Amino acid sequence: MKKSFLLIFGVCLLMTSCYCNKVVVGNVSENEELVHVKSVRNPHVFGLIVNHDKAKHQMGGINNYVIESKTTIGDILVGIVTFGIYTPNTTKYYVSKKNPRVVVEEQKKFSKAYKGHLK
């Protein structure tokens, strides 16, 4: 019984994957320092029912930003526990550090990006 559970758990882990997708909206250069301003978890139920908020609603009128959509380890674990019924992914929004509507708090560890929030 215990071995079969570990086998099923191992197969579930092998069938999942972590991915990261970045989209640049507007004019953001590669070398520009970015501030992480918002994270949103997007629910997926049975892979059919998807509820994504529009980026325009999240960014509040800012035209130049970066959207990073990724499946984190926490998202994968939630998907495993729910047997794939609920499989979220995480979307993070980044804005240029030079943007006057951004309050910079501190630099993120092991990253070039900074933490902050929109005014």
XYZ file of C-alpha atoms in Angstrom:
119
model
C 0.000 0.000 0.000
C 2.740 2.435 0.992
C 4.839 1.620 -2.076
C 1.904 2.089 -4.441
C 1.141 5.498 -2.894
C 4.770 6.585 -3.320
C 4.712 5.336 -6.911
C 1.537 7.278 -7.714
C 2.949 10.379 -5.988
C 6.185 10.072 -7.974
C 4.307 9.706 -11.268
C 2.208 12.798 -10.446
C 5.368 14.811 -9.774
C 6.927 13.674 -13.043
C 3.819 14.640 -15.018
C 3.882 18.240 -13.765
C 6.267 20.938 -14.909
C 7.438 24.362 -13.811
C 7.400 26.980 -16.496
C 7.910 30.707 -16.657
C 6.578 33.026 -19.346
C 7.478 36.734 -19.495
C 5.672 39.315 -21.595
C 6.833 42.909 -21.997
C 4.058 45.466 -22.476
C 5.093 48.873 -23.784
C 8.707 50.075 -23.749
C 10.852 48.257 -21.180
C 14.528 47.663 -21.999
C 16.422 44.493 -21.059
C 18.831 46.241 -18.679
C 16.196 48.278 -16.854
C 15.861 47.687 -13.110
C 12.377 46.406 -12.287
C 10.191 46.631 -9.193
C 7.852 43.762 -8.295
C 4.562 45.525 -7.564
C 1.886 42.836 -7.522
C 1.305 39.067 -7.472
C -1.958 37.396 -8.413
C -2.855 33.704 -8.206
C -4.958 32.545 -11.160
C -7.280 29.605 -10.496
C -7.837 26.847 -13.030
C -10.596 24.329 -12.266
C -10.431 21.080 -14.280
C -8.253 23.001 -16.752
C -11.448 24.382 -18.302
C -12.687 27.147 -16.042
C -10.063 29.912 -15.993
C -10.361 33.253 -14.227
C -7.600 35.704 -15.231
C -7.870 39.353 -14.306
C -7.003 41.683 -17.141
C -3.565 43.275 -16.758
C -5.096 46.720 -17.324
C -7.127 46.318 -14.129
C -4.062 45.214 -12.156
C -1.705 47.978 -13.295
C -3.953 50.996 -12.819
C -3.091 53.023 -15.903
C 0.641 52.238 -16.177
C 1.523 51.499 -19.804
C 5.055 50.018 -19.548
C 5.393 46.854 -17.465
C 6.445 43.196 -17.488
C 4.104 40.283 -16.813
C 5.654 37.049 -15.523
C 3.377 34.015 -15.442
C 4.757 30.948 -13.739
C 3.794 27.719 -12.057
C 5.494 27.639 -8.672
C 6.271 24.637 -6.483
C 3.377 25.658 -4.217
C 1.022 25.709 -7.212
C 2.163 22.214 -8.214
C 1.660 20.876 -4.690
C -1.882 22.296 -4.577
C -2.581 20.597 -7.914
C -1.255 17.280 -6.603
C -3.289 17.461 -3.383
C -6.485 18.196 -5.344
C -5.667 15.512 -7.975
C -5.609 18.165 -10.711
C -9.074 19.521 -10.003
C -7.697 22.909 -8.896
C -4.391 23.893 -10.533
C -3.415 27.528 -9.971
C -0.568 29.502 -11.474
C 0.972 32.766 -10.307
C 1.231 36.018 -12.257
C 3.680 38.709 -11.141
C 3.761 42.284 -12.396
C 6.961 44.346 -12.645
C 7.369 48.063 -13.379
C 10.460 50.158 -14.090
C 12.199 51.418 -10.973
C 12.254 54.889 -12.588
C 8.446 55.099 -12.808
C 7.216 57.989 -10.588
C 4.101 56.031 -9.520
C 6.165 53.271 -7.859
C 7.383 53.191 -4.260
C 10.562 51.084 -4.000
C 10.933 49.195 -0.725
C 14.020 46.953 -1.001
C 16.000 44.768 -3.375
C 14.871 41.144 -3.620
C 17.442 38.573 -2.502
C 19.195 36.655 -5.302
C 17.583 38.885 -7.940
C 18.129 42.138 -9.816
C 14.487 43.078 -9.181
C 13.196 45.257 -6.331
C 10.111 44.967 -4.144
C 7.654 47.827 -4.114
C 4.083 48.933 -4.694
C 2.115 51.364 -6.821
C 1.132 54.766 -5.397
